[in-house]
mmCIF file of C-alpha atoms in Angstrom:
data_model
loop_
_atom_site.group_PDB
_atom_site.id
_atom_site.type_symbol
_atom_site.label_atom_id
_atom_site.label_comp_id
_atom_site.label_asym_id
_atom_site.label_seq_id
_atom_site.Cartn_x
_atom_site.Cartn_y
_atom_site.Cartn_z
ATOM 1 C CA MET W 1066 -0.003 -0.092 0.164
ATOM 2 C CA GLU W 1067 1.070 3.410 -0.557
ATOM 3 C CA VAL W 1068 1.061 5.679 2.513
ATOM 4 C CA LEU W 1069 1.563 9.555 2.879
ATOM 5 C CA ILE W 1070 3.004 10.842 5.997
ATOM 6 C CA VAL W 1071 2.871 14.529 6.569
ATOM 7 C CA GLY W 1072 5.831 15.395 8.719
ATOM 8 C CA ALA W 1073 9.576 14.367 8.929
ATOM 9 C CA GLY W 1074 9.889 14.435 12.695
ATOM 10 C CA GLY W 1075 10.614 11.640 14.955
ATOM 11 C CA MET W 1076 7.241 10.322 14.794
ATOM 12 C CA ALA W 1077 7.320 10.276 10.972
ATOM 13 C CA ARG W 1078 10.489 8.507 11.049
ATOM 14 C CA GLY W 1079 9.424 5.967 13.481
ATOM 15 C CA ILE W 1080 6.192 5.159 11.716
ATOM 16 C CA GLY W 1081 7.828 5.490 8.102
ATOM 17 C CA LEU W 1082 10.523 2.682 9.404
ATOM 18 C CA ARG W 1083 7.896 0.472 10.341
ATOM 19 C CA LEU W 1084 5.924 0.893 7.387
ATOM 20 C CA VAL W 1085 8.630 0.252 4.893
ATOM 21 C CA ARG W 1086 10.185 -2.751 7.153
ATOM 22 C CA GLY W 1087 6.387 -3.976 6.645
ATOM 23 C CA GLY W 1088 6.519 -3.809 2.760
ATOM 24 C CA HIS W 1089 5.060 -0.451 2.185
ATOM 25 C CA GLN W 1090 5.319 2.438 -0.155
ATOM 26 C CA VAL W 1091 6.060 5.646 2.078
ATOM 27 C CA ARG W 1092 5.859 8.989 0.523
ATOM 28 C CA ILE W 1093 7.202 11.878 2.987
ATOM 29 C CA ALA W 1094 5.629 15.410 2.621
ATOM 30 C CA HIS W 1095 6.907 18.223 4.501
ATOM 31 C CA ARG W 1096 6.996 22.112 4.057
ATOM 32 C CA GLU W 1097 10.571 22.041 3.634
ATOM 33 C CA PRO W 1098 11.493 19.473 0.732
ATOM 34 C CA ASP W 1099 14.858 18.918 1.951
ATOM 35 C CA LYS W 1100 13.630 17.670 5.230
ATOM 36 C CA ALA W 1101 11.259 15.273 3.250
ATOM 37 C CA ALA W 1102 13.848 14.049 0.863
ATOM 38 C CA ASP W 1103 16.476 13.417 3.750
ATOM 39 C CA LEU W 1104 13.855 11.241 5.957
ATOM 40 C CA ALA W 1105 12.968 9.421 2.702
ATOM 41 C CA ALA W 1106 16.772 8.773 1.757
ATOM 42 C CA GLU W 1107 17.120 7.423 5.519
ATOM 43 C CA LEU W 1108 13.919 4.964 4.683
ATOM 44 C CA GLY W 1109 15.417 3.609 1.729
ATOM 45 C CA ASP W 1110 14.189 2.746 -1.812
ATOM 46 C CA ASN W 1111 10.603 2.430 -0.754
ATOM 47 C CA ALA W 1112 10.210 5.854 0.452
ATOM 48 C CA SER W 1113 10.280 9.274 -1.645
ATOM 49 C CA GLY W 1114 10.033 12.642 -0.368
ATOM 50 C CA GLU W 1115 8.145 15.839 -1.685
ATOM 51 C CA PRO W 1116 7.027 19.268 -0.733
ATOM 52 C CA LEU W 1117 3.795 19.702 1.125
ATOM 53 C CA ASP W 1118 2.103 21.722 -1.337
ATOM 54 C CA SER W 1119 2.388 18.773 -4.255
ATOM 55 C CA ALA W 1120 1.287 16.006 -1.830
ATOM 56 C CA ALA W 1121 -1.938 14.339 -3.259
ATOM 57 C CA GLY W 1122 -3.335 10.974 -4.086
ATOM 58 C CA ALA W 1123 -2.549 8.235 -1.187
ATOM 59 C CA GLN W 1124 -5.312 6.454 0.190
ATOM 60 C CA VAL W 1125 -3.776 6.863 3.593
ATOM 61 C CA VAL W 1126 -2.716 10.027 5.257
ATOM 62 C CA ILE W 1127 -0.861 9.782 8.312
ATOM 63 C CA LEU W 1128 -0.655 13.455 9.851
ATOM 64 C CA ALA W 1129 2.508 12.866 11.900
ATOM 65 C CA LEU W 1130 2.057 16.591 13.303
ATOM 66 C CA PRO W 1131 1.676 18.179 16.514
ATOM 67 C CA TYR W 1132 -2.122 18.639 17.109
ATOM 68 C CA GLU W 1133 -2.209 22.286 15.986
ATOM 69 C CA GLY W 1134 -0.705 21.370 12.827
ATOM 70 C CA SER W 1135 -2.758 18.345 12.102
ATOM 71 C CA LYS W 1136 -5.922 20.634 12.553
ATOM 72 C CA GLU W 1137 -4.516 22.996 10.344
ATOM 73 C CA ILE W 1138 -3.656 20.583 7.628
ATOM 74 C CA ALA W 1139 -7.137 18.967 7.632
ATOM 75 C CA GLU W 1140 -8.753 22.526 7.596
ATOM 76 C CA VAL W 1141 -6.759 23.282 4.270
ATOM 77 C CA TRP W 1142 -6.952 19.939 2.636
ATOM 78 C CA ALA W 1143 -10.490 19.317 3.699
ATOM 79 C CA ASP W 1144 -11.370 18.665 -0.205
ATOM 80 C CA ARG W 1145 -8.582 16.692 -0.939
ATOM 81 C CA LEU W 1146 -8.856 14.553 1.885
ATOM 82 C CA ALA W 1147 -12.331 13.437 1.261
ATOM 83 C CA GLY W 1148 -13.089 9.711 0.916
ATOM 84 C CA LYS W 1149 -9.431 9.172 2.431
ATOM 85 C CA ILE W 1150 -8.544 7.527 5.309
ATOM 86 C CA ILE W 1151 -6.886 9.984 7.866
ATOM 87 C CA VAL W 1152 -4.715 9.032 10.576
ATOM 88 C CA ASP W 1153 -4.299 11.295 13.578
ATOM 89 C CA ILE W 1154 -1.448 10.566 16.185
ATOM 90 C CA SER W 1155 -1.693 13.998 17.879
ATOM 91 C CA ASN W 1156 -1.685 14.503 21.608
ATOM 92 C CA PRO W 1157 -3.070 17.816 22.695
ATOM 93 C CA VAL W 1158 -1.201 17.913 25.629
ATOM 94 C CA ASP W 1159 -0.742 21.232 27.779
ATOM 95 C CA TYR W 1160 2.905 20.881 27.548
ATOM 96 C CA GLU W 1161 3.491 23.355 30.326
ATOM 97 C CA THR W 1162 1.629 21.493 33.248
ATOM 98 C CA PHE W 1163 1.238 18.040 31.777
ATOM 99 C CA ASP W 1164 -1.769 17.765 33.628
ATOM 100 C CA ARG W 1165 -4.507 18.562 31.096
ATOM 101 C CA LEU W 1166 -5.519 18.251 27.601
ATOM 102 C CA VAL W 1167 -6.034 21.704 25.705
ATOM 103 C CA THR W 1168 -9.131 20.236 23.518
ATOM 104 C CA PRO W 1169 -12.603 21.773 24.444
ATOM 105 C CA PRO W 1170 -14.375 19.920 27.252
ATOM 106 C CA GLY W 1171 -16.014 16.646 25.722
ATOM 107 C CA LYS W 1172 -14.020 16.708 22.295
ATOM 108 C CA SER W 1173 -10.874 14.781 21.218
ATOM 109 C CA ALA W 1174 -8.186 16.061 18.865
ATOM 110 C CA THR W 1175 -9.717 13.429 16.649
ATOM 111 C CA ASP W 1176 -13.154 15.002 16.775
ATOM 112 C CA GLU W 1177 -11.810 17.953 15.589
ATOM 113 C CA ILE W 1178 -9.862 16.997 12.939
ATOM 114 C CA ALA W 1179 -13.034 14.748 11.835
ATOM 115 C CA GLU W 1180 -15.098 18.094 11.800
ATOM 116 C CA ALA W 1181 -12.140 19.881 9.942
ATOM 117 C CA ALA W 1182 -12.341 17.120 7.205
ATOM 118 C CA PRO W 1183 -15.982 15.928 7.336
ATOM 119 C CA GLY W 1184 -15.503 13.910 3.956
ATOM 120 C CA ALA W 1185 -12.466 11.932 5.366
ATOM 121 C CA LYS W 1186 -12.452 8.953 7.404
ATOM 122 C CA VAL W 1187 -10.513 9.809 10.466
ATOM 123 C CA VAL W 1188 -8.511 7.107 12.416
ATOM 124 C CA LYS W 1189 -6.856 7.597 15.854
ATOM 125 C CA ALA W 1190 -3.496 5.532 15.670
ATOM 126 C CA PHE W 1191 0.156 5.730 17.287
ATOM 127 C CA ASN W 1192 -0.867 8.593 19.927
ATOM 128 C CA THR W 1193 0.445 6.020 22.839
ATOM 129 C CA THR W 1194 3.737 5.205 20.910
ATOM 130 C CA PHE W 1195 6.908 6.968 21.245
ATOM 131 C CA ALA W 1196 8.912 7.950 18.615
ATOM 132 C CA SER W 1197 12.091 6.230 20.032
ATOM 133 C CA ARG W 1198 10.323 2.937 20.638
ATOM 134 C CA LEU W 1199 8.513 2.942 17.029
ATOM 135 C CA ALA W 1200 12.101 3.433 15.884
ATOM 136 C CA THR W 1201 13.125 -0.027 17.517
ATOM 137 C CA THR W 1202 11.974 -3.676 16.070
ATOM 138 C CA GLY W 1203 10.318 -4.703 19.309
ATOM 139 C CA LYS W 1204 6.400 -5.147 19.417
ATOM 140 C CA LEU W 1205 4.148 -2.413 20.329
ATOM 141 C CA ASP W 1206 0.483 -2.239 21.008
ATOM 142 C CA VAL W 1207 -0.987 0.479 18.771
ATOM 143 C CA PHE W 1208 -4.401 1.613 19.965
ATOM 144 C CA ILE W 1209 -6.844 2.400 17.123
ATOM 145 C CA ALA W 1210 -10.120 4.277 17.365
ATOM 146 C CA GLY W 1211 -12.511 5.898 14.554
ATOM 147 C CA ASP W 1212 -15.981 5.621 13.348
ATOM 148 C CA ASP W 1213 -15.384 3.882 9.978
ATOM 149 C CA GLY W 1214 -14.785 0.134 10.645
ATOM 150 C CA ASP W 1215 -13.503 -0.713 7.572
ATOM 151 C CA ALA W 1216 -10.740 2.370 7.870
ATOM 152 C CA ARG W 1217 -9.826 0.957 11.274
ATOM 153 C CA LYS W 1218 -9.204 -2.395 9.614
ATOM 154 C CA GLN W 1219 -7.026 -1.149 7.069
ATOM 155 C CA ILE W 1220 -4.913 0.493 9.645
ATOM 156 C CA ALA W 1221 -4.938 -2.736 11.960
ATOM 157 C CA SER W 1222 -3.658 -4.505 8.748
ATOM 158 C CA LEU W 1223 -0.795 -1.978 7.933
ATOM 159 C CA CYS W 1224 0.127 -2.144 11.631
ATOM 160 C CA THR W 1225 0.188 -6.052 11.737
ATOM 161 C CA ASP W 1226 2.461 -5.928 8.486
ATOM 162 C CA ALA W 1227 4.729 -3.405 10.581
ATOM 163 C CA ASP W 1228 5.191 -5.746 13.323
ATOM 164 C CA LEU W 1229 2.846 -3.928 15.725
ATOM 165 C CA ARG W 1230 -0.037 -5.083 17.364
ATOM 166 C CA PRO W 1231 -3.246 -3.233 16.578
ATOM 167 C CA ILE W 1232 -5.901 -3.023 19.249
ATOM 168 C CA ASP W 1233 -9.064 -1.941 17.684
ATOM 169 C CA VAL W 1234 -11.300 0.005 20.731
ATOM 170 C CA GLY W 1235 -14.214 0.884 18.408
ATOM 171 C CA GLY W 1236 -15.767 4.196 17.617
ATOM 172 C CA ARG W 1237 -14.212 7.622 17.575
ATOM 173 C CA LYS W 1238 -15.667 8.427 20.719
ATOM 174 C CA HIS W 1239 -12.846 6.295 22.508
ATOM 175 C CA ALA W 1240 -9.929 8.598 20.946
ATOM 176 C CA ALA W 1241 -10.494 10.882 24.150
ATOM 177 C CA THR W 1242 -9.664 8.036 26.307
ATOM 178 C CA LEU W 1243 -6.476 7.362 24.278
ATOM 179 C CA GLU W 1244 -5.373 10.890 24.572
ATOM 180 C CA ALA W 1245 -5.853 11.162 28.127
ATOM 181 C CA MET W 1246 -4.201 8.074 29.027
ATOM 182 C CA GLN W 1247 -1.172 9.146 27.108
ATOM 183 C CA LEU W 1248 -0.993 12.831 29.060
ATOM 184 C CA LEU W 1249 -0.787 10.528 32.013
ATOM 185 C CA HIS W 1250 1.843 8.442 30.277
ATOM 186 C CA MET W 1251 3.763 11.409 29.372
ATOM 187 C CA LYS W 1252 3.265 13.019 32.644
ATOM 188 C CA VAL W 1253 4.606 10.201 35.098
ATOM 189 C CA GLN W 1254 7.857 9.702 32.626
ATOM 190 C CA GLY W 1255 9.922 11.393 35.419
ATOM 191 C CA GLU W 1256 8.345 9.203 38.290
ATOM 192 C CA ILE W 1257 8.898 5.737 36.364
ATOM 193 C CA ASN W 1258 12.248 6.650 34.854
ATOM 194 C CA GLY W 1259 10.806 6.298 31.613
ATOM 195 C CA ASN W 1260 12.882 8.440 29.401
ATOM 196 C CA TRP W 1261 10.133 8.558 26.778
ATOM 197 C CA SER W 1262 10.550 5.235 25.595
ATOM 198 C CA THR W 1263 8.057 3.281 27.806
ATOM 199 C CA ALA W 1264 5.166 1.679 26.070
ATOM 200 C CA LEU W 1265 1.438 1.904 27.192
ATOM 201 C CA THR W 1266 0.462 -2.003 26.887
ATOM 202 C CA PHE W 1267 -2.012 -4.523 27.714
ATOM 203 C CA ALA W 1268 0.821 -7.021 28.933
ATOM 204 C CA PRO W 1269 0.158 -10.763 28.677
ATOM 205 C CA MET V 1218 -0.631 -0.884 58.710
ATOM 206 C CA GLU V 1219 -3.956 -2.273 59.251
ATOM 207 C CA VAL V 1220 -6.422 -2.103 56.193
ATOM 208 C CA LEU V 1221 -10.074 -2.932 55.871
ATOM 209 C CA ILE V 1222 -10.887 -4.449 52.551
ATOM 210 C CA VAL V 1223 -14.828 -4.258 52.265
ATOM 211 C CA GLY V 1224 -15.853 -7.385 50.006
ATOM 212 C CA ALA V 1225 -14.865 -10.905 49.890
ATOM 213 C CA GLY V 1226 -14.712 -11.298 46.169
ATOM 214 C CA GLY V 1227 -11.906 -11.712 43.518
ATOM 215 C CA MET V 1228 -10.417 -8.412 44.009
ATOM 216 C CA ALA V 1229 -10.575 -8.631 47.881
ATOM 217 C CA ARG V 1230 -8.962 -11.766 47.792
ATOM 218 C CA GLY V 1231 -6.127 -10.217 45.353
ATOM 219 C CA ILE V 1232 -5.734 -7.347 47.266
ATOM 220 C CA GLY V 1233 -5.651 -9.176 50.241
ATOM 221 C CA LEU V 1234 -3.063 -11.858 49.232
ATOM 222 C CA ARG V 1235 -0.940 -8.958 48.177
ATOM 223 C CA LEU V 1236 -1.269 -6.765 51.256
ATOM 224 C CA VAL V 1237 -0.573 -9.700 53.800
ATOM 225 C CA ARG V 1238 2.384 -11.034 51.599
ATOM 226 C CA GLY V 1239 3.545 -7.433 52.107
ATOM 227 C CA GLY V 1240 3.436 -7.626 55.927
ATOM 228 C CA HIS V 1241 0.186 -5.636 56.284
ATOM 229 C CA GLN V 1242 -2.888 -6.437 58.528
ATOM 230 C CA VAL V 1243 -5.960 -7.043 56.807
ATOM 231 C CA ARG V 1244 -9.587 -7.115 58.071
ATOM 232 C CA ILE V 1245 -12.371 -8.395 55.394
ATOM 233 C CA ALA V 1246 -15.814 -7.057 56.088
ATOM 234 C CA HIS V 1247 -18.900 -8.783 54.378
ATOM 235 C CA ARG V 1248 -22.471 -8.894 54.755
ATOM 236 C CA GLU V 1249 -22.417 -12.287 55.209
ATOM 237 C CA PRO V 1250 -19.833 -12.989 57.907
ATOM 238 C CA ASP V 1251 -18.936 -16.493 56.836
ATOM 239 C CA LYS V 1252 -17.519 -15.233 53.255
ATOM 240 C CA ALA V 1253 -15.472 -12.624 55.328
ATOM 241 C CA ALA V 1254 -14.232 -15.352 57.645
ATOM 242 C CA ASP V 1255 -13.376 -17.873 54.426
ATOM 243 C CA LEU V 1256 -11.384 -15.431 52.887
ATOM 244 C CA ALA V 1257 -9.268 -14.249 56.187
ATOM 245 C CA ALA V 1258 -8.767 -18.077 56.738
ATOM 246 C CA GLU V 1259 -7.183 -18.263 53.299
ATOM 247 C CA LEU V 1260 -5.159 -14.758 53.931
ATOM 248 C CA GLY V 1261 -3.701 -16.374 57.152
ATOM 249 C CA ASP V 1262 -2.771 -15.226 60.440
ATOM 250 C CA ASN V 1263 -2.783 -11.539 59.344
ATOM 251 C CA ALA V 1264 -6.370 -11.449 58.350
ATOM 252 C CA SER V 1265 -9.427 -11.470 60.156
ATOM 253 C CA GLY V 1266 -13.056 -11.476 59.343
ATOM 254 C CA GLU V 1267 -15.964 -9.476 60.407
ATOM 255 C CA PRO V 1268 -19.660 -8.549 59.601
ATOM 256 C CA LEU V 1269 -20.124 -5.441 57.572
ATOM 257 C CA ASP V 1270 -21.945 -3.606 60.175
ATOM 258 C CA SER V 1271 -19.241 -3.915 62.847
ATOM 259 C CA ALA V 1272 -16.597 -2.640 60.701
ATOM 260 C CA ALA V 1273 -14.977 0.449 62.065
ATOM 261 C CA GLY V 1274 -11.874 2.105 62.942
ATOM 262 C CA ALA V 1275 -9.190 1.163 60.193
ATOM 263 C CA GLN V 1276 -7.427 4.174 58.531
ATOM 264 C CA VAL V 1277 -7.469 2.900 55.170
ATOM 265 C CA VAL V 1278 -10.725 1.119 53.964
ATOM 266 C CA ILE V 1279 -10.675 -0.349 50.357
ATOM 267 C CA LEU V 1280 -14.041 -0.804 48.775
ATOM 268 C CA ALA V 1281 -13.472 -3.918 46.849
ATOM 269 C CA LEU V 1282 -17.064 -3.710 45.571
ATOM 270 C CA PRO V 1283 -18.699 -3.132 42.386
ATOM 271 C CA TYR V 1284 -19.611 0.348 41.498
ATOM 272 C CA GLU V 1285 -22.941 0.625 42.765
ATOM 273 C CA GLY V 1286 -21.954 -1.078 46.197
ATOM 274 C CA SER V 1287 -19.334 1.346 46.791
ATOM 275 C CA LYS V 1288 -21.284 4.109 46.182
ATOM 276 C CA GLU V 1289 -23.753 2.600 48.404
ATOM 277 C CA ILE V 1290 -21.427 2.071 51.382
ATOM 278 C CA ALA V 1291 -19.901 5.674 51.115
ATOM 279 C CA GLU V 1292 -23.243 7.023 51.269
ATOM 280 C CA VAL V 1293 -24.241 4.630 54.423
ATOM 281 C CA TRP V 1294 -20.591 5.132 56.141
ATOM 282 C CA ALA V 1295 -20.091 8.637 55.052
ATOM 283 C CA ASP V 1296 -19.829 9.510 58.778
ATOM 284 C CA ARG V 1297 -17.452 7.207 60.158
ATOM 285 C CA LEU V 1298 -15.137 7.272 56.905
ATOM 286 C CA ALA V 1299 -14.311 11.179 57.554
ATOM 287 C CA GLY V 1300 -10.726 11.552 57.867
ATOM 288 C CA LYS V 1301 -10.068 8.192 56.562
ATOM 289 C CA ILE V 1302 -8.388 6.992 53.206
ATOM 290 C CA ILE V 1303 -11.129 5.396 51.204
ATOM 291 C CA VAL V 1304 -9.514 3.462 48.177
ATOM 292 C CA ASP V 1305 -12.274 3.027 45.218
ATOM 293 C CA ILE V 1306 -11.171 0.238 42.879
ATOM 294 C CA SER V 1307 -14.493 0.477 40.743
ATOM 295 C CA ASN V 1308 -15.194 0.492 37.223
ATOM 296 C CA PRO V 1309 -18.452 1.832 36.369
ATOM 297 C CA VAL V 1310 -18.597 -0.262 32.856
ATOM 298 C CA ASP V 1311 -21.971 -1.025 31.032
ATOM 299 C CA TYR V 1312 -21.480 -4.771 31.207
ATOM 300 C CA GLU V 1313 -23.967 -5.029 28.464
ATOM 301 C CA THR V 1314 -22.031 -3.506 25.616
ATOM 302 C CA PHE V 1315 -18.646 -2.808 27.030
ATOM 303 C CA ASP V 1316 -18.758 0.456 25.106
ATOM 304 C CA ARG V 1317 -19.693 3.250 27.572
ATOM 305 C CA LEU V 1318 -19.269 4.014 31.361
ATOM 306 C CA VAL V 1319 -22.730 4.388 33.456
ATOM 307 C CA THR V 1320 -21.513 7.253 35.154
ATOM 308 C CA PRO V 1321 -22.959 10.797 34.371
ATOM 309 C CA PRO V 1322 -21.280 12.806 31.678
ATOM 310 C CA GLY V 1323 -17.817 14.376 32.992
ATOM 311 C CA LYS V 1324 -18.283 12.587 36.375
ATOM 312 C CA SER V 1325 -16.029 9.338 37.454
ATOM 313 C CA ALA V 1326 -17.039 6.805 39.931
ATOM 314 C CA THR V 1327 -14.465 8.061 42.114
ATOM 315 C CA ASP V 1328 -15.862 11.619 41.676
ATOM 316 C CA GLU V 1329 -19.346 9.967 42.980
ATOM 317 C CA ILE V 1330 -18.004 8.104 46.026
ATOM 318 C CA ALA V 1331 -16.089 11.530 47.144
ATOM 319 C CA GLU V 1332 -19.196 13.380 46.991
ATOM 320 C CA ALA V 1333 -21.155 10.798 48.944
ATOM 321 C CA ALA V 1334 -18.203 10.574 51.702
ATOM 322 C CA PRO V 1335 -17.200 14.461 51.873
ATOM 323 C CA GLY V 1336 -14.941 14.117 54.888
ATOM 324 C CA ALA V 1337 -12.875 11.115 53.317
ATOM 325 C CA LYS V 1338 -9.919 11.229 51.144
ATOM 326 C CA VAL V 1339 -10.721 9.122 48.354
ATOM 327 C CA VAL V 1340 -8.015 7.568 46.193
ATOM 328 C CA LYS V 1341 -8.617 5.407 43.085
ATOM 329 C CA ALA V 1342 -6.202 2.522 42.714
ATOM 330 C CA PHE V 1343 -6.457 -1.115 41.627
ATOM 331 C CA ASN V 1344 -9.083 -0.490 38.896
ATOM 332 C CA THR V 1345 -6.808 -1.464 36.000
ATOM 333 C CA THR V 1346 -5.826 -4.658 37.503
ATOM 334 C CA PHE V 1347 -7.519 -7.953 36.977
ATOM 335 C CA ALA V 1348 -8.234 -10.024 40.402
ATOM 336 C CA SER V 1349 -6.605 -13.050 38.609
ATOM 337 C CA ARG V 1350 -3.012 -11.116 38.245
ATOM 338 C CA LEU V 1351 -3.443 -9.555 41.604
ATOM 339 C CA ALA V 1352 -3.529 -13.409 42.805
ATOM 340 C CA THR V 1353 -0.032 -14.143 41.159
ATOM 341 C CA THR V 1354 3.180 -12.996 42.432
ATOM 342 C CA GLY V 1355 4.187 -11.156 39.169
ATOM 343 C CA LYS V 1356 4.841 -7.330 39.429
ATOM 344 C CA LEU V 1357 1.982 -4.961 38.262
ATOM 345 C CA ASP V 1358 1.334 -0.997 37.681
ATOM 346 C CA VAL V 1359 -1.297 0.183 39.829
ATOM 347 C CA PHE V 1360 -2.472 3.586 38.817
ATOM 348 C CA ILE V 1361 -3.318 6.064 41.669
ATOM 349 C CA ALA V 1362 -5.478 9.303 41.351
ATOM 350 C CA GLY V 1363 -6.945 11.329 44.128
ATOM 351 C CA ASP V 1364 -6.923 14.929 45.347
ATOM 352 C CA ASP V 1365 -4.968 14.273 48.695
ATOM 353 C CA GLY V 1366 -1.464 14.129 48.089
ATOM 354 C CA ASP V 1367 -0.435 12.436 51.462
ATOM 355 C CA ALA V 1368 -3.194 9.668 50.875
ATOM 356 C CA ARG V 1369 -1.710 8.961 47.538
ATOM 357 C CA LYS V 1370 1.629 8.569 48.800
ATOM 358 C CA GLN V 1371 0.409 6.203 51.581
ATOM 359 C CA ILE V 1372 -1.609 3.825 48.986
ATOM 360 C CA ALA V 1373 1.571 4.129 46.950
ATOM 361 C CA SER V 1374 3.642 2.752 50.002
ATOM 362 C CA LEU V 1375 1.237 0.017 50.329
ATOM 363 C CA CYS V 1376 1.623 -0.943 46.755
ATOM 364 C CA THR V 1377 5.196 -0.927 47.019
ATOM 365 C CA ASP V 1378 5.143 -3.518 50.107
ATOM 366 C CA ALA V 1379 2.771 -5.462 48.149
ATOM 367 C CA ASP V 1380 5.439 -5.907 45.326
ATOM 368 C CA LEU V 1381 3.377 -3.607 43.024
ATOM 369 C CA ARG V 1382 4.688 -0.596 41.064
ATOM 370 C CA PRO V 1383 2.760 2.377 42.048
ATOM 371 C CA ILE V 1384 1.995 5.107 39.369
ATOM 372 C CA ASP V 1385 1.008 8.340 41.117
ATOM 373 C CA VAL V 1386 -0.910 10.120 37.973
ATOM 374 C CA GLY V 1387 -2.110 13.098 40.036
ATOM 375 C CA GLY V 1388 -5.472 14.630 40.933
ATOM 376 C CA ARG V 1389 -8.640 12.982 41.334
ATOM 377 C CA LYS V 1390 -9.901 14.272 37.690
ATOM 378 C CA HIS V 1391 -7.618 11.419 36.301
ATOM 379 C CA ALA V 1392 -9.638 8.749 37.697
ATOM 380 C CA ALA V 1393 -11.989 9.030 34.758
ATOM 381 C CA THR V 1394 -9.156 8.443 32.352
ATOM 382 C CA LEU V 1395 -8.180 5.373 34.363
ATOM 383 C CA GLU V 1396 -11.689 4.281 34.443
ATOM 384 C CA ALA V 1397 -12.234 5.060 30.785
ATOM 385 C CA MET V 1398 -9.140 3.279 29.847
ATOM 386 C CA GLN V 1399 -9.997 0.191 32.109
ATOM 387 C CA LEU V 1400 -13.350 0.077 29.895
ATOM 388 C CA LEU V 1401 -11.243 -0.413 26.719
ATOM 389 C CA HIS V 1402 -9.029 -2.992 28.526
ATOM 390 C CA MET V 1403 -11.995 -5.021 29.269
ATOM 391 C CA LYS V 1404 -13.897 -4.397 25.836
ATOM 392 C CA VAL V 1405 -10.895 -5.709 23.781
ATOM 393 C CA GLN V 1406 -10.431 -8.935 26.030
ATOM 394 C CA GLY V 1407 -11.659 -11.016 23.151
ATOM 395 C CA GLU V 1408 -9.718 -9.395 20.730
ATOM 396 C CA ILE V 1409 -6.244 -9.871 22.268
ATOM 397 C CA ASN V 1410 -7.098 -13.297 23.798
ATOM 398 C CA GLY V 1411 -6.290 -11.604 27.136
ATOM 399 C CA ASN V 1412 -8.821 -14.056 29.182
ATOM 400 C CA TRP V 1413 -9.037 -11.334 31.855
ATOM 401 C CA SER V 1414 -5.349 -11.519 32.963
ATOM 402 C CA THR V 1415 -3.628 -8.875 30.994
ATOM 403 C CA ALA V 1416 -2.436 -5.860 32.460
ATOM 404 C CA LEU V 1417 -2.320 -2.253 31.608
ATOM 405 C CA THR V 1418 1.219 -1.379 31.760
ATOM 406 C CA PHE V 1419 4.040 1.273 30.881
ATOM 407 C CA ALA V 1420 6.301 -1.319 30.050
ATOM 408 C CA PRO V 1421 9.817 -0.458 29.992
#
């Protein structure tokens, strides 16, 4: 499958590494074409870089951006994202206090992105997996939520290919839980000496 | 420390086993004194059983009951629980659908218990640990939330003694996250072949 990743930071790299290893074609889009090209070069022959504005066409678009950036892309690209699967990985965390989310009460970041691009099938995934951990080869749980069951299945299938364990938690309303839990995961990194490399897991 | 556990089911047994092994005195209180005595006998010399109505005095009271039962005890015992630490382990899950919580919007079970017994220091803990797993000797994460920092510390200390890893996530507002996450943990048991013995963990 061809997957477009918007962003060229740590999360784009981690997800890109997993997908390329899983046999998928990865396109990296970034405002700065050099950054996209650099990451694509690191990912290898099955990856290519392109400027943000020319990005189009992929059936699966992973917004590997911070919350505000993801919302902005969903708004600006609302038309071209219609009918496609958007993966929202964002965590709308108050990074000053690590004690609250910055989303409006009762709304997840995924809700906001879905409202900004109403024709798209929006799926929450990868918000609980730290970049450093994705970049390893170890198995990881990826929690998936969204209202389109077929879109959830497609993302789950990508995860399985990428040696990740997909956990389909159901409808989009559960994205808020995944965001709130990741806030706690981030908040206690110091307490558990987690060094931003721990993994939210339903351990056997 | 002396700990009163209200309930004699699987969770009371699992927590009781851990606390007794950790060197603490455990009192089991139950409406049916025989059930309290039976569990106490299983737990050994450092445990005793008593009828529910005579239970009093312990500084830490663990409500090892379903959500509705915990709320009821908090209401009925509101006076005698004043100044004490109450541990709420409940999961207000809709057990027909496993897709929603039955608490009012914006409120956790812990909030409701705290409102029912306003003089008590209410702490959420043990809601993400399945009974079967507590009954083993394996290390487990116990997530702790509550508005009284000293009460959280005392419960964390009990957990450490009991060979559990306490993870203090902060104020009571985070109890809702722990309840929502455990709903998902329960919901996907079939999908992950979890057999109600998996553990919500920030894995290293």
